[in-house]
XYZ file of C-alpha atoms in Angstrom:
445
model
C -16.545 -20.962 -27.067
C -18.979 -23.315 -25.379
C -22.755 -22.755 -25.415
C -23.983 -24.490 -22.259
C -27.658 -23.812 -22.959
C -27.794 -26.897 -25.195
C -26.552 -30.480 -24.985
C -25.425 -32.649 -22.079
C -24.839 -30.638 -18.917
C -22.534 -33.252 -17.407
C -20.358 -33.195 -20.529
C -20.303 -29.394 -20.531
C -19.200 -29.311 -16.884
C -16.471 -31.895 -17.341
C -15.215 -30.326 -20.586
C -15.154 -26.913 -18.889
C -13.568 -28.102 -15.638
C -10.741 -30.262 -17.014
C -8.710 -27.374 -18.511
C -9.236 -25.349 -15.330
C -8.097 -28.264 -13.179
C -4.988 -28.716 -15.304
C -4.275 -24.989 -15.259
C -4.685 -24.669 -11.520
C -2.570 -27.757 -10.939
C 0.157 -26.172 -13.059
C -0.161 -23.005 -11.001
C 0.110 -24.934 -7.763
C 2.950 -27.026 -9.141
C 4.800 -23.796 -9.738
C 3.993 -22.659 -6.182
C 5.284 -25.947 -4.818
C 8.384 -25.744 -7.034
C 8.906 -22.197 -5.794
C 8.834 -23.452 -2.199
C 11.182 -26.342 -2.998
C 13.679 -24.083 -4.801
C 13.658 -21.465 -2.049
C 13.697 -24.001 0.789
C 16.439 -26.197 -0.639
C 18.697 -23.389 -1.909
C 18.105 -20.543 0.560
C 17.047 -22.404 3.726
C 14.204 -22.294 6.225
C 14.355 -18.558 6.984
C 13.926 -17.618 3.340
C 11.096 -20.147 3.003
C 9.429 -18.711 6.095
C 9.774 -15.169 4.685
C 7.959 -16.174 1.502
C 5.419 -18.322 3.385
C 4.414 -15.555 5.750
C 3.729 -13.300 2.740
C 1.515 -15.899 1.061
C -1.747 -15.011 2.875
C -1.300 -11.343 1.912
C -0.672 -12.315 -1.718
C -3.701 -14.590 -1.636
C -5.939 -11.758 -0.423
C -4.846 -9.623 -3.367
C -5.220 -12.354 -5.972
C -8.583 -13.604 -4.710
C -9.865 -10.048 -4.394
C -9.019 -9.535 -8.065
C -10.537 -12.917 -8.870
C -13.712 -11.816 -7.083
C -14.113 -8.875 -9.434
C -13.486 -11.203 -12.366
C -16.005 -13.777 -11.107
C -18.687 -11.157 -10.508
C -18.197 -9.727 -13.979
C -17.943 -13.220 -15.452
C -21.394 -14.150 -14.135
C -22.870 -11.075 -15.820
C -21.020 -11.832 -19.063
C -22.166 -15.469 -18.982
C -25.763 -14.349 -18.531
C -25.517 -11.890 -21.420
C -23.844 -14.496 -23.637
C -26.462 -17.124 -22.772
C -29.187 -14.612 -23.635
C -27.563 -13.756 -26.995
C -26.770 -10.121 -26.082
C -23.272 -9.879 -27.609
C -23.232 -6.069 -27.660
C -24.018 -6.044 -23.947
C -21.288 -8.635 -23.423
C -18.664 -6.346 -24.997
C -19.898 -3.338 -22.999
C -19.598 -5.330 -19.781
C -16.118 -6.518 -20.745
C -14.908 -2.989 -21.439
C -16.513 -1.584 -18.274
C -14.825 -4.243 -16.145
C -11.418 -3.616 -17.729
C -11.587 0.098 -16.941
C -12.770 -0.493 -13.381
C -10.132 -3.185 -12.841
C -7.312 -0.949 -14.041
C -8.249 1.819 -11.617
C -8.617 -0.571 -8.667
C -5.328 -2.343 -9.377
C -3.416 0.960 -9.448
C -4.944 1.975 -6.125
C -4.077 -1.362 -4.521
C -0.533 -1.191 -5.871
C 0.053 2.243 -4.323
C -1.311 1.285 -0.918
C 0.552 -2.039 -0.899
C 3.980 -0.585 -1.661
C 3.661 1.869 1.221
C 2.199 -0.489 3.803
C 4.037 -3.802 3.201
C 6.073 -3.565 6.396
C 3.077 -2.632 8.541
C 1.056 -5.543 7.145
C 3.780 -8.069 7.935
C 4.173 -6.759 11.478
C 0.432 -7.097 12.032
C 0.588 -10.829 11.296
C 3.435 -11.448 13.778
C 6.187 -11.997 11.216
C 9.342 -13.028 13.109
C 11.954 -10.282 13.352
C 14.731 -12.390 11.826
C 12.882 -12.791 8.516
C 11.224 -9.354 8.346
C 13.683 -7.650 5.890
C 13.409 -10.522 3.380
C 9.617 -10.677 3.716
C 9.227 -6.919 3.133
C 11.388 -6.970 -0.017
C 9.506 -9.949 -1.366
C 6.044 -8.538 -0.688
C 6.764 -5.089 -2.182
C 7.875 -6.620 -5.472
C 4.805 -8.889 -5.476
C 2.605 -5.799 -5.250
C 4.080 -4.710 -8.597
C 2.932 -7.991 -10.107
C -0.588 -7.378 -8.824
C -1.058 -4.871 -11.651
C -0.742 -7.801 -14.059
C -2.579 -10.434 -12.025
C -5.655 -8.179 -11.811
C -5.801 -7.804 -15.571
C -5.213 -11.515 -16.165
C -8.131 -12.369 -13.883
C -10.475 -10.122 -15.845
C -9.304 -11.371 -19.243
C -9.429 -15.028 -18.255
C -12.885 -14.774 -16.642
C -14.165 -13.030 -19.763
C -13.032 -15.960 -21.903
C -14.440 -18.465 -19.426
C -17.792 -16.671 -19.428
C -18.265 -17.726 -23.047
C -17.243 -21.290 -22.226
C -13.544 -21.079 -23.202
C -11.654 -22.399 -20.189
C -8.926 -23.967 -22.335
C -7.155 -20.844 -23.636
C -6.535 -19.200 -20.228
C -5.222 -22.563 -19.034
C -2.670 -22.764 -21.845
C -1.417 -19.256 -21.093
C -1.330 -19.997 -17.369
C 0.792 -23.059 -18.104
C 3.221 -20.998 -20.162
C 3.392 -18.445 -17.373
C 4.073 -21.102 -14.732
C 6.787 -22.720 -16.832
C 8.459 -19.348 -17.325
C 8.196 -18.698 -13.590
C 10.012 -21.903 -12.668
C 12.779 -21.251 -15.207
C 13.261 -17.712 -13.953
C 13.280 -18.972 -10.350
C 16.109 -21.339 -11.192
C 17.967 -18.539 -12.982
C 17.482 -15.723 -10.473
C 17.650 -17.784 -7.256
C 19.797 -20.787 -8.173
C 22.253 -19.338 -10.709
C 22.442 -15.585 -10.094
C 21.903 -15.773 -6.319
C 19.343 -12.971 -6.044
C 17.599 -14.664 -3.095
C 13.917 -14.053 -2.360
C 14.107 -10.876 -4.450
C 14.833 -13.013 -7.500
C 11.843 -15.259 -6.731
C 9.542 -12.218 -6.548
C 10.880 -10.743 -9.811
C 10.357 -14.098 -11.532
C 6.715 -14.068 -10.437
C 6.144 -10.539 -11.742
C 7.689 -11.325 -15.136
C 5.557 -14.435 -15.607
C 2.373 -12.564 -14.639
C 3.125 -9.902 -17.209
C 3.587 -12.558 -19.885
C 0.153 -14.076 -19.155
C -1.549 -10.706 -19.673
C 0.238 -10.124 -22.983
C -0.759 -13.567 -24.278
C -4.420 -13.170 -23.261
C -4.636 -9.734 -24.878
C -3.186 -10.997 -28.160
C -5.533 -13.981 -28.193
C -8.658 -11.869 -27.655
C -7.556 -9.341 -30.236
C -6.844 -11.933 -32.922
C -9.270 -14.804 -32.267
C -12.103 -14.017 -29.820
C -14.340 -11.817 -31.954
C -17.180 -11.537 -29.411
C -14.778 -9.872 -26.948
C -12.768 -7.827 -29.464
C -13.186 -4.100 -28.765
C -12.848 -1.308 -31.307
C -11.897 2.219 -30.243
C -15.524 3.303 -30.513
C -16.595 0.591 -28.081
C -14.194 1.650 -25.327
C -16.833 3.209 -23.092
C -18.077 2.677 -19.539
C -21.714 1.627 -19.288
C -23.010 3.202 -16.073
C -25.760 0.643 -15.532
C -23.389 -2.287 -16.043
C -20.739 -0.528 -13.956
C -23.154 -0.367 -11.024
C -24.186 -4.016 -11.437
C -20.550 -5.104 -11.807
C -19.503 -3.048 -8.788
C -22.253 -4.591 -6.672
C -21.686 -8.155 -7.854
C -17.911 -7.794 -7.992
C -17.670 -6.114 -4.592
C -19.663 -8.866 -2.905
C -17.643 -11.567 -4.651
C -14.353 -9.779 -3.959
C -15.301 -9.508 -0.289
C -16.201 -13.196 -0.274
C -12.984 -14.150 -2.061
C -10.952 -11.927 0.259
C -12.749 -13.068 3.428
C -11.156 -16.503 3.236
C -7.535 -15.278 3.030
C -8.214 -12.502 5.547
C -9.216 -15.226 7.954
C -6.124 -17.133 6.900
C -4.011 -14.106 7.828
C -5.393 -14.458 11.347
C -4.663 -18.177 11.190
C -1.170 -17.515 9.825
C -0.479 -15.087 12.663
C -1.329 -17.843 15.165
C 0.915 -20.272 13.258
C 3.703 -17.677 13.096
C 3.671 -17.397 16.873
C 4.595 -21.102 17.061
C 7.986 -20.515 15.357
C 9.690 -21.166 12.026
C 9.313 -24.983 12.236
C 5.534 -24.652 12.478
C 5.520 -22.034 9.692
C 7.410 -24.380 7.364
C 5.147 -27.351 8.171
C 2.000 -25.298 7.671
C 3.304 -23.972 4.353
C 3.827 -27.567 3.171
C 0.345 -28.777 4.128
C -1.253 -25.669 2.612
C 0.287 -26.659 -0.722
C -1.340 -30.095 -0.397
C -4.659 -28.482 0.597
C -4.535 -26.319 -2.496
C -3.916 -29.272 -4.798
C -6.675 -31.292 -3.164
C -9.343 -28.605 -3.490
C -8.571 -27.472 -7.047
C -10.811 -29.980 -8.897
C -13.782 -29.172 -6.641
C -13.193 -25.437 -7.120
C -12.939 -25.890 -10.890
C -16.171 -27.860 -10.966
C -17.786 -25.090 -8.909
C -16.645 -22.579 -11.523
C -18.128 -24.758 -14.259
C -21.397 -24.968 -12.323
C -21.407 -21.182 -12.014
C -20.916 -20.592 -15.756
C -23.441 -23.250 -16.791
C -26.014 -21.923 -14.318
C -25.503 -18.316 -15.422
C -25.746 -19.097 -19.152
C -28.969 -21.066 -18.681
C -30.309 -18.374 -16.390
C -29.699 -15.874 -19.210
C -31.537 -18.233 -21.586
C -34.398 -18.459 -19.006
C -34.250 -22.256 -18.821
C -34.985 -23.101 -15.171
C -34.848 -26.877 -15.694
C -31.276 -26.691 -16.963
C -30.394 -24.250 -14.177
C -31.234 -26.846 -11.522
C -29.709 -29.653 -13.571
C -26.456 -27.667 -13.636
C -26.411 -27.655 -9.845
C -27.280 -31.334 -9.480
C -24.616 -32.526 -11.911
C -21.989 -30.225 -10.392
C -22.746 -31.667 -6.952
C -22.658 -35.282 -8.142
C -19.311 -34.896 -9.898
C -17.770 -33.070 -6.913
C -18.841 -35.824 -4.511
C -17.468 -38.538 -6.804
C -14.087 -36.783 -6.668
C -13.823 -36.969 -2.858
C -12.782 -40.658 -2.435
C -9.974 -40.113 -4.945
C -8.370 -37.163 -3.188
C -8.899 -38.578 0.299
C -7.201 -41.849 -0.642
C -4.288 -40.170 -2.443
C -3.650 -37.772 0.449
C -3.575 -40.574 3.025
C -1.373 -42.736 0.789
C 1.280 -40.162 -0.122
C 1.171 -37.702 2.784
C 4.664 -38.412 4.139
C 6.709 -38.293 0.901
C 4.881 -35.137 -0.196
C 5.543 -33.358 3.091
C 9.200 -34.427 3.000
C 9.527 -32.997 -0.508
C 8.053 -29.651 0.501
C 10.024 -29.258 3.744
C 13.603 -27.941 3.596
C 16.464 -30.188 4.651
C 15.930 -32.932 7.240
C 13.647 -31.205 9.719
C 11.955 -34.332 11.133
C 9.784 -32.339 13.541
C 8.457 -30.269 10.633
C 7.650 -33.424 8.649
C 5.893 -35.020 11.633
C 3.716 -31.924 12.084
C 2.699 -31.972 8.431
C 1.928 -35.709 8.312
C -0.210 -35.521 11.471
C -2.147 -32.603 10.016
C -2.897 -34.386 6.718
C -4.027 -37.527 8.546
C -6.945 -35.469 9.829
C -7.506 -33.085 6.918
C -7.869 -35.837 4.283
C -11.228 -36.854 5.775
C -12.519 -33.277 5.806
C -12.153 -32.688 2.051
C -15.711 -33.968 1.431
C -17.034 -30.720 2.918
C -14.875 -28.649 0.555
C -16.214 -30.634 -2.434
C -19.871 -30.112 -1.525
C -19.497 -26.456 -0.515
C -17.745 -25.528 -3.779
C -20.560 -27.019 -5.867
C -23.213 -25.159 -3.877
C -21.344 -21.860 -4.009
C -20.862 -22.186 -7.772
C -24.634 -22.529 -8.150
C -25.364 -19.496 -5.962
C -22.862 -17.384 -7.920
C -24.442 -18.416 -11.217
C -27.816 -17.380 -9.815
C -26.391 -13.984 -8.872
C -26.866 -14.666 -5.135
C -23.449 -13.329 -4.156
C -24.645 -12.199 -0.725
C -25.384 -15.800 0.302
C -21.882 -16.876 -0.718
C -20.380 -13.934 1.181
C -22.274 -14.649 4.407
C -21.485 -18.375 4.212
C -17.764 -17.737 3.675
C -17.487 -15.135 6.441
C -19.273 -17.513 8.809
C -17.007 -20.408 7.888
C -13.681 -18.599 8.132
C -14.638 -16.740 11.327
C -15.539 -19.969 13.111
C -12.439 -21.631 11.717
C -10.137 -18.800 12.852
C -11.720 -18.816 16.307
C -11.118 -22.562 16.640
C -7.506 -22.121 15.505
C -6.775 -19.485 18.143
C -8.041 -21.923 20.779
C -6.573 -25.206 19.532
C -3.283 -24.533 17.697
C -1.396 -23.243 20.792
C -2.527 -26.427 22.580
C -2.230 -29.225 19.983
C -0.173 -27.679 17.171
C -1.105 -27.052 13.528
C -3.470 -30.060 13.517
C -5.831 -27.762 15.405
C -6.290 -25.894 12.112
C -7.546 -29.092 10.442
C -10.161 -29.537 13.163
C -11.061 -25.863 12.744
C -11.747 -26.545 9.051
C -14.060 -29.391 10.008
C -16.154 -27.176 12.269
C -16.152 -24.131 9.961
C -17.004 -26.020 6.769
C -19.768 -27.959 8.559
C -21.441 -24.730 9.703
C -21.115 -23.323 6.173
C -22.815 -26.379 4.673
C -25.745 -26.176 7.102
C -26.318 -22.507 6.260
C -26.066 -23.054 2.492
C -28.458 -26.008 2.612
C -31.076 -23.875 4.359
C -30.624 -21.143 1.727
C -30.967 -23.723 -1.081
C -34.266 -24.964 0.322
C -35.614 -21.412 0.639
C -34.462 -20.454 -2.885
C -36.042 -23.551 -4.445
C -39.322 -22.911 -2.654
C -39.419 -19.266 -3.804
C -38.679 -20.209 -7.424
C -41.463 -22.817 -7.377
C -43.894 -20.252 -5.946
C -42.936 -17.754 -8.671
C -43.593 -20.385 -11.357
C -46.992 -21.224 -9.828
C -47.883 -17.577 -9.526
């Protein structure tokens, strides 16, 4: 546990973010390994089948993460304010709500997988593989939903290390099972999907055991397994807004993916490769944003406005300092990374990816700043601002993609990011100024 209401804020943020960065990098390393294994062993059609399902999977995972984030902000506030009984009630309420929602999503997903893939222009030649893969992934969503809730509960009390360890174990298991099911047993994309489901189930088991045996503030007795109606309403409101915000980005990416899909399997493979690089590049900024959110929420619960604003300032400073590192590394290693992630010797695919990253590397500064600001707004409970900003950004970005990608290729998506993220930053800056002014007026009054 980590009490962020005392001590150095910068140290708290760094100590909180480092395990999350490592965990997310491990997750993305698995994703990249998954692409390499499928691409090298099964070929470009199998890689395209998995790639075209990725935006749908991302919507599910980020929707679940949104519920976890919304509940995590409430739990952080209760923990910062010393209300441990309220913390356990919120934890239990979120678990019950999450279980019901995950079962509903599972049922709808199994039935509609084919329709979803047709809506995003999945090529006919890869449709059977993509449908099989996506239906099995929907089974794993039952586990990924629960893992998101359990991990955000532990992070709300400042423990970002334990979920990271379990995520690392899960990713390692996933890679081993990929090699077994795809490389040795020859189960194809079905084997890759089953490997993912098994590893997700393992992460839930490990988190549950850890909370039961070690995390006393989250341990629930049978008498505490109740749903608090007031907290349920607050969690539903906060979680729904955050889930919508989290899902808005990948929903927009589904539109983007449909435009990419229309360009053919070479473009799909190149875009899948650069998306892996994008994910790696943005992880530290996203992790720092999560740290800013938790630190802000805990100090908000402790009613310490000075530390609330200091949390934002330090989160922003650290995120900006990260930008030159990731920009330089992306420009330096763009070609070998793209070659690693692309199947075989598809030179046109590699050229597309390298051209894209030559533009996108310079745009990462906007991702760094926006993540810090959004983490602050989440910690303040201003989920509606984050939702509006994200919908604005991804809508503008998707619109630009539909105009530019058919004309200049996937690099048009990088320029779309530049325009969308810039508009998001302008909106968030205006909201920050208004929020600061209102808080100062409340203090004067």
